[in-house]
Structure formats: structure tokens, C-alpha cells
Amino acid sequence: MRIVIAEDDPLLREGLALLLRAEGMDVVATADNADDALDAIEAHKPDVAILDVRMPPTHTDEGVRAAVEARRRRPDLAVLVLSAYVEQSFATELLTGGVGKLGYLLKERVGRVEEFLDALRRVADGGTAIDPEVVAQLFSRSRQDTRLERLSPREKDVLALMAEGLGNSAVAERLFVTDGAVHKHIRSIFAKLDLAPTDQTDRRVAAVLRYLEDARRRP
């Protein structure tokens, strides 16, 4: 796996590079700002770009802007964005822009090495990885779509784990239930969110994006 890292904190940047190289991954370039990150992505054509949300010069949203631009240039690029805090508008802007090969994690997750590596591999393999705290805050703030209020507490738990990018077996393991129970909950979620099966729509993705879009529209 070829990786570009963009992080303005030198300790975290070098620590990430050391960790990933120790796991046998190829960190082909590092950068401390968004412009250099985009140049590195263009030059090295990595499989994954790991980008900090806040980077020079303004330390606001340079990382998210770079992620969106990098994906515009290379739709097949996997992008994992790191943030010190839950920044709802940035999370929804990035994640509702496309499905697959996208992740948004809090930096504290990096310290939980196995969780971080699992999320990175999931994103690289074409999936999604959203920090559980991001999901929790999006749920707590999402109120416009009343269909979400139809869900039971357990169904909300299942949808939250789906939003993190977990498959049915992983959801079942996390909730200590059977795969069959998870499948039943997901069918119920689809029904309550009025998501009928069609050839054009992935209902699992649509269910997750429904509340992400709803959260993004909130004033």
C-alpha cells in the first residue's frame, strides 16, 4: 500500500510514517501543508492519502479542501482525513460527496493502533471508516428527517455502526447479537426509512447518507 501523509504536526507526521512503515506499508511522501500534499499525490500516485483537516496557512479546512480536490483529480484515490475534534460540517461535506474509499477519524484514534490500521485498510479496500464519535454527534444533531425518529434504539445502534463502515458480521460482533438479528434490524431500517429495493440504489449506502445529508442541511 502506497501512502502520502499530510500533517503539519511533525511529531504526529513522523510517528504515523514510522508506524505505517513498521506495518510493511510504503509511505512514499509526507507534507506539512495542503499544496505540497496535492503535489505529492500527483507525483507519487499513492493508493491512500492521509490528510489533517487543519493545515497552514489558515489552519481551518485546508485538509478537507485538499481531500475533495484530490478525489476530483483521482476518483480512485482512497482518502483518510484526521481531525483533532468532531467538525460536523467538514465531515458531512467530505462524506456526502461520494461513497467508498473515504474515512474521517479523530486523531485520538491513531493511538489505538489496531483500530486505526483496521480503518485504514478498510478505506484502502474500497470501504468507509467514520469515527464513532463523529457518528454519535451526527445522530444527536440530526432531527429534520422525521423518518429517523421511527428507528428503535437498537436500530439506531445498527445504523451507527453501518455508518462507521462495518459489515453485518462486524456489527453483530460489536453488539453481541447474531448475524440474523442484524439482518432483521437492517430490513426494518430500510422499511422505516422508505428505502425500497431498486437496481439503481444501494439501500445500505442510502440509509447512511440520509442522516448525513440531514445533518448537513441543519442550520
XYZ file of N, CA and C in Angstrom:
657
model
N 0.845 -1.199 0.000
C 0.000 0.000 0.000
C 0.883 1.254 0.000
N 0.711 2.108 -0.997
C 1.485 3.346 -1.112
C 0.688 4.502 -0.501
N 1.344 5.272 0.376
C 0.635 6.266 1.172
C 1.350 7.612 1.136
N 0.563 8.688 1.041
C 1.041 10.052 1.262
C 0.409 10.563 2.548
N 1.216 11.172 3.418
C 0.736 11.724 4.679
C 0.890 13.240 4.650
N -0.173 13.963 4.983
C -0.115 15.426 5.099
C -0.584 15.811 6.501
N 0.343 16.291 7.311
C 0.079 16.636 8.712
C 1.102 17.680 9.130
N 0.626 18.814 9.690
C 1.584 19.886 9.998
C 2.289 19.687 11.334
N 1.792 18.786 12.174
C 2.485 18.468 13.423
C 3.602 17.469 13.104
N 4.870 17.875 13.230
C 5.965 16.990 12.805
C 6.037 15.689 13.599
N 5.697 15.743 14.892
C 5.753 14.521 15.701
C 4.715 13.507 15.234
N 3.500 13.978 15.003
C 2.453 13.065 14.542
C 2.757 12.585 13.129
N 3.230 13.478 12.283
C 3.540 13.105 10.900
C 4.598 12.009 10.848
N 5.695 12.217 11.567
C 6.765 11.223 11.548
C 6.376 9.955 12.295
N 5.580 10.121 13.360
C 5.111 8.947 14.091
C 4.225 8.066 13.230
N 3.330 8.693 12.457
C 2.482 7.939 11.538
C 3.329 7.211 10.490
N 4.300 7.921 9.952
C 5.152 7.311 8.928
C 5.896 6.095 9.483
N 6.440 6.225 10.692
C 7.150 5.106 11.314
C 6.215 3.924 11.563
N 5.018 4.219 12.080
C 4.043 3.164 12.355
C 3.683 2.411 11.087
N 3.368 3.146 10.032
C 2.924 2.501 8.799
C 4.050 1.728 8.129
N 5.254 2.272 8.173
C 6.388 1.537 7.595
C 6.672 0.269 8.377
N 6.496 0.327 9.693
C 6.695 -0.868 10.515
C 5.681 -1.953 10.173
N 4.518 -1.535 9.636
C 3.484 -2.489 9.235
C 3.669 -2.957 7.796
N 4.780 -2.557 7.187
C 5.079 -3.005 5.835
C 4.471 -2.156 4.736
N 3.948 -0.969 5.095
C 3.349 -0.081 4.098
C 4.408 0.889 3.579
N 4.191 1.385 2.377
C 5.163 2.241 1.707
C 4.706 3.701 1.789
N 5.287 4.456 2.717
C 4.989 5.888 2.825
C 5.881 6.589 1.804
N 5.289 6.989 0.688
C 6.082 7.493 -0.434
C 6.409 8.978 -0.296
N 5.636 9.709 0.535
C 5.904 11.140 0.724
C 5.146 11.639 1.942
N 5.686 12.691 2.559
C 4.987 13.387 3.638
C 4.987 14.881 3.317
N 4.009 15.593 3.859
C 3.898 17.030 3.623
C 3.336 17.691 4.861
N 3.588 19.020 4.997
C 3.056 19.745 6.146
C 2.047 20.806 5.737
N 1.610 20.771 4.464
C 0.581 21.712 4.018
C -0.183 21.093 2.849
N -1.335 21.667 2.545
C -2.231 21.072 1.555
C -1.662 21.134 0.140
N -1.028 22.254 -0.223
C -0.492 22.377 -1.576
C 0.576 21.332 -1.853
N 1.494 21.151 -0.894
C 2.531 20.137 -1.071
C 1.925 18.735 -1.098
N 0.843 18.549 -0.324
C 0.176 17.251 -0.318
C -0.390 16.930 -1.698
N -1.059 17.901 -2.313
C -1.620 17.680 -3.649
C -0.519 17.414 -4.667
N 0.595 18.138 -4.540
C 1.727 17.906 -5.446
C 2.273 16.490 -5.271
N 2.368 16.030 -4.013
C 2.887 14.687 -3.741
C 1.949 13.616 -4.281
N 0.650 13.854 -4.129
C -0.333 12.899 -4.647
C -0.230 12.813 -6.168
N -0.052 13.965 -6.805
C 0.077 13.998 -8.264
C 1.346 13.282 -8.709
N 2.449 13.495 -7.975
C 3.740 12.945 -8.388
C 3.867 11.454 -8.100
N 3.376 11.018 -6.926
C 3.629 9.644 -6.484
C 2.473 8.682 -6.733
N 1.280 9.221 -7.013
C 0.102 8.396 -7.286
C -0.085 7.298 -6.223
N -0.283 7.696 -4.969
C -0.435 6.711 -3.892
C -1.784 6.008 -3.952
N -1.898 4.946 -3.185
C -3.188 4.265 -3.030
C -4.068 5.006 -2.027
N -3.425 5.600 -1.008
C -4.148 6.269 0.066
C -3.468 7.593 0.408
N -4.289 8.619 0.675
C -3.783 9.879 1.214
C -4.372 10.071 2.610
N -3.498 10.319 3.586
C -3.931 10.619 4.956
C -3.728 12.118 5.167
N -4.820 12.845 5.416
C -4.769 14.303 5.455
C -5.329 14.845 6.759
N -4.617 15.788 7.359
C -5.122 16.512 8.516
C -6.154 17.535 8.038
N -7.226 17.745 8.828
C -8.228 18.742 8.450
C -7.638 20.143 8.428
N -6.931 20.523 9.498
C -6.438 21.889 9.663
C -4.938 21.947 9.384
N -4.587 22.676 8.332
C -3.183 22.826 7.966
C -2.916 24.275 7.562
N -1.635 24.659 7.445
C -1.309 26.014 7.010
C -1.910 26.286 5.619
N -2.196 27.572 5.284
C -1.813 28.745 6.087
C -2.848 29.195 7.116
N -4.128 28.832 6.935
C -5.168 29.375 7.829
C -5.549 28.432 8.953
N -5.151 27.159 8.846
C -5.492 26.156 9.869
C -7.003 26.063 10.071
N -7.748 26.055 8.975
C -9.203 25.898 9.067
C -9.637 24.606 8.382
N -9.773 24.654 7.047
C -10.298 23.480 6.345
C -9.433 23.045 5.169
N -8.149 23.404 5.205
C -7.280 23.085 4.061
C -7.248 21.591 3.737
N -7.242 20.759 4.772
C -7.169 19.326 4.535
C -8.389 18.773 3.830
N -9.574 19.242 4.232
C -10.802 18.783 3.575
C -10.848 19.264 2.133
N -10.462 20.527 1.931
C -10.440 21.054 0.561
C -9.463 20.247 -0.300
N -8.321 19.911 0.265
C -7.338 19.114 -0.471
C -7.883 17.716 -0.765
N -8.604 17.144 0.204
C -9.188 15.813 0.001
C -10.199 15.827 -1.136
N -11.066 16.839 -1.142
C -12.069 16.947 -2.201
C -11.399 17.146 -3.556
N -10.372 18.001 -3.599
C -9.664 18.253 -4.855
C -8.906 17.014 -5.322
N -8.270 16.313 -4.378
C -7.531 15.100 -4.742
C -8.467 14.051 -5.331
N -9.660 13.930 -4.740
C -10.633 12.969 -5.260
C -11.181 13.423 -6.618
N -11.285 14.723 -6.816
C -11.740 15.215 -8.122
C -10.730 14.826 -9.203
N -9.446 14.972 -8.866
C -8.401 14.644 -9.831
C -8.250 13.139 -10.016
N -8.377 12.407 -8.916
C -8.189 10.947 -8.955
C -9.318 10.274 -8.193
N -10.441 10.000 -8.857
C -11.604 9.416 -8.172
C -11.319 8.080 -7.494
N -10.257 7.389 -7.937
C -9.937 6.088 -7.357
C -9.072 6.195 -6.109
N -8.670 7.416 -5.726
C -7.804 7.596 -4.563
C -8.580 7.371 -3.269
N -8.025 6.576 -2.369
C -8.598 6.422 -1.036
C -8.097 7.564 -0.147
N -8.995 8.169 0.621
C -8.655 9.328 1.441
C -9.110 9.096 2.873
N -8.180 9.277 3.803
C -8.495 9.197 5.228
C -8.155 10.544 5.851
N -9.174 11.252 6.357
C -8.993 12.568 6.947
C -8.936 12.439 8.462
N -7.969 13.137 9.076
C -7.813 13.130 10.528
C -8.154 14.501 11.091
N -8.807 14.518 12.250
C -9.174 15.783 12.883
C -9.010 15.664 14.389
N -8.624 16.766 15.020
C -8.489 16.761 16.478
C -9.853 16.780 17.161
N -10.858 17.326 16.477
C -12.195 17.457 17.043
C -13.230 17.038 16.005
N -14.454 16.772 16.473
C -15.550 16.499 15.553
C -15.956 17.817 14.904
N -15.791 17.888 13.595
C -16.178 19.090 12.853
C -17.254 18.667 11.871
N -18.504 18.831 12.294
C -19.632 18.237 11.584
C -19.720 18.678 10.138
N -19.584 19.985 9.884
C -19.757 20.470 8.517
C -18.705 19.881 7.592
N -17.465 19.733 8.094
C -16.405 19.166 7.271
C -16.660 17.681 7.024
N -17.101 16.974 8.061
C -17.352 15.542 7.912
C -18.430 15.279 6.870
N -19.536 16.006 6.975
C -20.638 15.759 6.042
C -20.290 16.239 4.642
N -19.549 17.343 4.524
C -19.141 17.835 3.197
C -18.294 16.795 2.483
N -17.366 16.195 3.202
C -16.491 15.189 2.597
C -17.253 13.910 2.298
N -17.990 13.413 3.284
C -18.559 12.079 3.179
C -19.778 12.006 2.280
N -20.529 13.118 2.155
C -21.677 13.082 1.256
C -21.277 13.377 -0.176
N -20.011 13.675 -0.394
C -19.540 13.936 -1.749
C -19.291 12.671 -2.544
N -19.293 11.535 -1.896
C -19.063 10.291 -2.611
C -18.956 9.153 -1.616
N -19.182 7.954 -2.100
C -19.206 6.793 -1.221
C -18.082 5.846 -1.585
N -17.382 5.354 -0.599
C -16.311 4.399 -0.831
C -14.959 5.047 -0.836
N -14.001 4.348 -0.240
C -12.617 4.806 -0.151
C -12.499 6.141 0.577
N -13.334 6.339 1.590
C -13.309 7.578 2.354
C -13.366 7.276 3.837
N -12.601 8.046 4.626
C -12.644 7.887 6.074
C -12.485 9.220 6.772
N -13.060 9.310 7.955
C -12.939 10.517 8.782
C -12.767 10.038 10.221
N -11.567 10.237 10.777
C -11.259 9.751 12.116
C -10.742 10.886 12.990
N -11.020 10.790 14.278
C -10.393 11.683 15.234
C -8.951 11.232 15.449
N -8.073 12.207 15.703
C -6.656 11.882 15.854
C -6.397 10.958 17.033
N -7.242 11.025 18.047
C -7.036 10.145 19.201
C -7.143 8.677 18.803
N -7.819 8.401 17.677
C -7.968 7.027 17.217
C -6.621 6.455 16.763
N -5.692 7.328 16.356
C -4.378 6.860 15.900
C -3.654 6.125 17.024
N -3.874 6.582 18.277
C -3.237 5.945 19.419
C -3.745 4.540 19.675
N -4.915 4.221 19.154
C -5.455 2.864 19.251
C -5.062 2.162 17.952
N -3.856 1.654 17.951
C -3.193 1.266 16.710
C -4.002 0.276 15.889
N -4.523 -0.765 16.524
C -5.250 -1.775 15.755
C -6.509 -1.199 15.124
N -7.234 -0.334 15.863
C -8.429 0.296 15.304
C -8.069 1.187 14.127
N -6.980 1.955 14.291
C -6.563 2.853 13.225
C -6.162 2.073 11.975
N -5.366 1.025 12.151
C -4.923 0.242 10.996
C -6.101 -0.455 10.325
N -7.050 -0.929 11.124
C -8.238 -1.557 10.556
C -9.012 -0.559 9.706
N -9.172 0.672 10.217
C -9.888 1.703 9.465
C -9.150 2.048 8.177
N -7.823 2.173 8.263
C -7.023 2.499 7.082
C -7.171 1.421 6.017
N -7.082 0.178 6.415
C -7.191 -0.923 5.444
C -8.590 -0.982 4.840
N -9.603 -0.698 5.662
C -10.978 -0.717 5.173
C -11.170 0.345 4.082
N -10.629 1.534 4.328
C -10.728 2.621 3.345
C -9.955 2.248 2.077
N -8.756 1.717 2.242
C -7.943 1.338 1.089
C -8.617 0.257 0.251
N -9.390 -0.604 0.913
C -10.062 -1.703 0.214
C -11.383 -1.278 -0.423
N -11.713 0.011 -0.337
C -12.917 0.498 -1.003
C -14.082 0.801 -0.089
N -13.894 0.626 1.222
C -14.977 0.873 2.157
C -14.927 2.267 2.758
N -15.658 2.440 3.840
C -15.665 3.707 4.565
C -15.283 3.461 6.013
N -14.798 4.498 6.664
C -14.459 4.417 8.089
C -14.750 5.775 8.712
N -15.807 5.837 9.503
C -16.183 7.077 10.157
C -16.033 6.884 11.660
N -15.369 7.836 12.315
C -15.134 7.724 13.747
C -16.457 7.597 14.503
N -16.537 6.677 15.464
C -17.785 6.513 16.219
C -18.265 7.810 16.869
N -17.357 8.667 17.313
C -17.768 9.925 17.935
C -18.392 10.861 16.908
N -17.890 10.846 15.683
C -18.492 11.642 14.614
C -19.912 11.156 14.357
N -20.071 9.839 14.261
C -21.391 9.261 14.025
C -22.350 9.639 15.153
N -21.884 9.532 16.392
C -22.740 9.843 17.537
C -23.221 11.284 17.499
N -22.332 12.204 17.161
C -22.726 13.609 17.126
C -23.638 13.914 15.953
N -23.420 13.257 14.824
C -24.321 13.453 13.695
C -25.724 12.963 14.036
N -25.811 11.836 14.735
C -27.114 11.337 15.152
C -27.791 12.306 16.111
N -27.044 12.813 17.075
C -27.634 13.676 18.094
C -28.117 14.996 17.510
N -27.504 15.440 16.395
C -27.860 16.723 15.803
C -28.847 16.589 14.649
N -29.094 15.364 14.212
C -29.914 15.165 13.023
C -31.375 15.006 13.415
N -32.204 16.021 13.093
C -33.599 15.992 13.529
C -34.588 16.339 12.422
N -34.141 16.813 11.266
C -35.083 17.276 10.270
C -35.879 16.149 9.639
N -35.247 15.052 9.345
C -35.927 13.933 8.699
C -36.616 13.109 9.779
N -37.944 13.258 9.906
C -38.664 12.584 10.987
C -38.646 11.070 10.828
N -38.317 10.585 9.643
C -38.242 9.131 9.471
C -37.167 8.528 10.347
N -36.118 9.272 10.653
C -35.082 8.775 11.542
C -35.623 8.512 12.942
N -36.647 9.257 13.319
C -37.223 9.085 14.651
C -38.048 7.805 14.757
N -38.326 7.185 13.606
C -39.061 5.919 13.636
C -38.182 4.765 14.128
N -36.874 4.935 14.049
C -35.967 3.843 14.378
C -35.939 3.588 15.878
N -35.861 2.308 16.238
C -35.708 1.932 17.639
C -34.274 2.218 18.079
N -34.021 2.264 19.395
C -32.639 2.464 19.862
C -31.664 1.448 19.277
N -32.083 0.185 19.186
C -31.189 -0.835 18.642
C -30.950 -0.610 17.153
N -31.982 -0.211 16.428
C -31.814 0.070 15.002
C -30.877 1.257 14.788
N -30.947 2.251 15.659
C -30.017 3.378 15.576
C -28.590 2.910 15.843
N -28.435 1.971 16.779
C -27.103 1.408 17.032
C -26.564 0.726 15.776
N -27.421 -0.063 15.126
C -27.012 -0.778 13.917
C -26.638 0.208 12.814
N -27.472 1.245 12.604
C -27.191 2.220 11.559
C -25.910 2.996 11.858
N -25.670 3.292 13.129
C -24.437 3.995 13.503
C -23.211 3.165 13.139
N -23.262 1.868 13.393
C -22.130 1.004 13.059
C -22.005 0.815 11.549
N -23.135 0.780 10.847
C -23.090 0.764 9.386
C -22.387 2.016 8.871
N -22.670 3.158 9.514
C -22.065 4.421 9.093
C -20.564 4.423 9.324
N -20.107 3.694 10.335
C -18.659 3.581 10.563
C -17.989 2.768 9.469
N -18.793 2.010 8.725
C -18.247 1.209 7.635
C -18.205 -0.274 7.934
N -18.822 -0.699 9.034
C -18.757 -2.112 9.420
C -19.774 -2.939 8.639
N -19.377 -4.159 8.293
C -20.284 -5.101 7.660
C -21.161 -5.788 8.690
N -22.082 -6.622 8.212
C -23.047 -7.244 9.114
C -22.400 -8.069 10.223
N -21.398 -8.869 9.877
C -20.765 -9.720 10.884
C -20.061 -8.886 11.951
N -19.406 -7.809 11.523
C -18.725 -6.933 12.480
C -19.729 -6.211 13.369
N -20.866 -5.810 12.792
C -21.924 -5.181 13.589
C -22.436 -6.163 14.632
N -22.672 -7.402 14.212
C -23.163 -8.425 15.129
C -22.174 -8.655 16.275
N -20.896 -8.710 15.944
C -19.872 -8.923 16.965
C -19.832 -7.758 17.951
N -19.936 -6.525 17.430
C -19.878 -5.351 18.295
C -21.090 -5.288 19.234
N -22.261 -5.706 18.750
C -23.497 -5.605 19.541
C -23.827 -6.897 20.290
N -22.985 -7.923 20.105
C -23.193 -9.214 20.790
C -24.534 -9.837 20.425
N -24.855 -9.795 19.119
C -26.080 -10.423 18.621
C -25.698 -11.300 17.434
N -26.667 -12.009 16.898
C -26.401 -12.886 15.761
C -26.440 -12.111 14.446
N -25.832 -12.710 13.413
C -25.909 -12.106 12.083
C -27.360 -11.989 11.629
N -28.156 -12.988 11.978
C -29.568 -12.958 11.594
C -30.303 -11.788 12.224
N -29.969 -11.481 13.476
C -30.611 -10.349 14.150
C -30.237 -9.039 13.475
N -28.970 -8.921 13.091
C -28.531 -7.706 12.390
C -29.261 -7.572 11.063
N -29.363 -8.672 10.331
C -30.059 -8.648 9.037
C -31.506 -8.203 9.228
N -32.147 -8.680 10.283
C -33.532 -8.293 10.571
C -33.627 -6.808 10.880
N -32.701 -6.301 11.688
C -32.711 -4.870 12.017
C -32.513 -4.022 10.764
N -31.614 -4.453 9.880
C -31.346 -3.675 8.667
C -32.571 -3.653 7.764
N -33.263 -4.774 7.641
C -34.504 -4.780 6.852
C -35.508 -3.800 7.428
N -35.599 -3.754 8.748
C -36.519 -2.827 9.402
C -36.109 -1.373 9.177
N -34.800 -1.106 9.225
C -34.299 0.254 8.964
C -34.692 0.693 7.558
N -34.492 -0.191 6.583
C -34.836 0.153 5.199
C -36.327 0.475 5.088
N -37.143 -0.335 5.751
C -38.589 -0.122 5.674
C -38.993 1.205 6.316
N -38.451 1.495 7.500
C -38.828 2.720 8.209
C -38.307 3.978 7.518
N -37.221 3.851 6.759
C -36.682 4.998 6.020
C -37.224 5.060 4.593
N -38.218 4.208 4.303
C -38.865 4.199 2.987
C -37.868 3.960 1.861
N -36.953 3.016 2.086
C -35.948 2.686 1.081
C -36.327 1.358 0.426
N -37.030 1.463 -0.701
C -37.440 0.262 -1.424
C -36.280 -0.256 -2.259
N -36.198 -1.564 -2.474
C -35.106 -2.104 -3.293
C -35.254 -1.678 -4.746
N -34.167 -1.184 -5.330
C -34.132 -0.841 -6.750
C -32.789 -1.266 -7.308
N -32.715 -1.324 -8.607
C -31.452 -1.681 -9.249
C -30.456 -0.532 -9.187
N -30.952 0.703 -9.005
C -30.078 1.861 -9.069
C -29.510 2.286 -7.718
N -30.117 1.836 -6.624
C -29.759 2.363 -5.319
C -29.245 1.279 -4.385
N -28.099 1.527 -3.747
C -27.603 0.675 -2.674
C -28.276 1.156 -1.400
N -29.213 0.377 -0.880
C -30.003 0.857 0.262
C -29.156 1.049 1.511
N -28.122 0.249 1.663
C -27.244 0.403 2.825
C -26.563 1.773 2.805
N -26.041 2.140 1.639
C -25.418 3.450 1.475
C -26.454 4.554 1.633
N -27.630 4.371 1.029
C -28.666 5.403 1.094
C -29.105 5.670 2.527
N -29.193 4.619 3.342
C -29.600 4.797 4.734
C -28.591 5.640 5.497
N -27.309 5.364 5.282
C -26.265 6.141 5.957
C -26.263 7.582 5.466
N -26.337 7.770 4.155
C -26.284 9.124 3.611
C -27.520 9.932 3.972
N -28.629 9.268 4.247
C -29.843 10.025 4.570
C -29.641 10.893 5.802
N -29.058 10.300 6.864
C -28.896 11.148 8.045
C -27.691 12.063 7.933
N -26.673 11.676 7.136
C -25.558 12.588 6.905
C -26.032 13.833 6.150
N -26.849 13.624 5.118
C -27.385 14.758 4.383
C -28.281 15.606 5.268
N -29.082 14.928 6.104
C -29.967 15.655 7.005
C -29.182 16.523 7.979
N -28.080 15.973 8.505
C -27.244 16.743 9.421
C -26.605 17.922 8.699
N -26.201 17.714 7.442
C -25.551 18.784 6.686
C -26.508 19.939 6.420
N -27.803 19.640 6.259
C -28.785 20.690 5.950
C -29.192 21.498 7.164
N -28.871 20.992 8.361
C -29.296 21.723 9.553
C -28.635 23.098 9.609
N -29.413 24.149 9.983
C -28.817 25.478 10.102
C -27.846 25.551 11.258
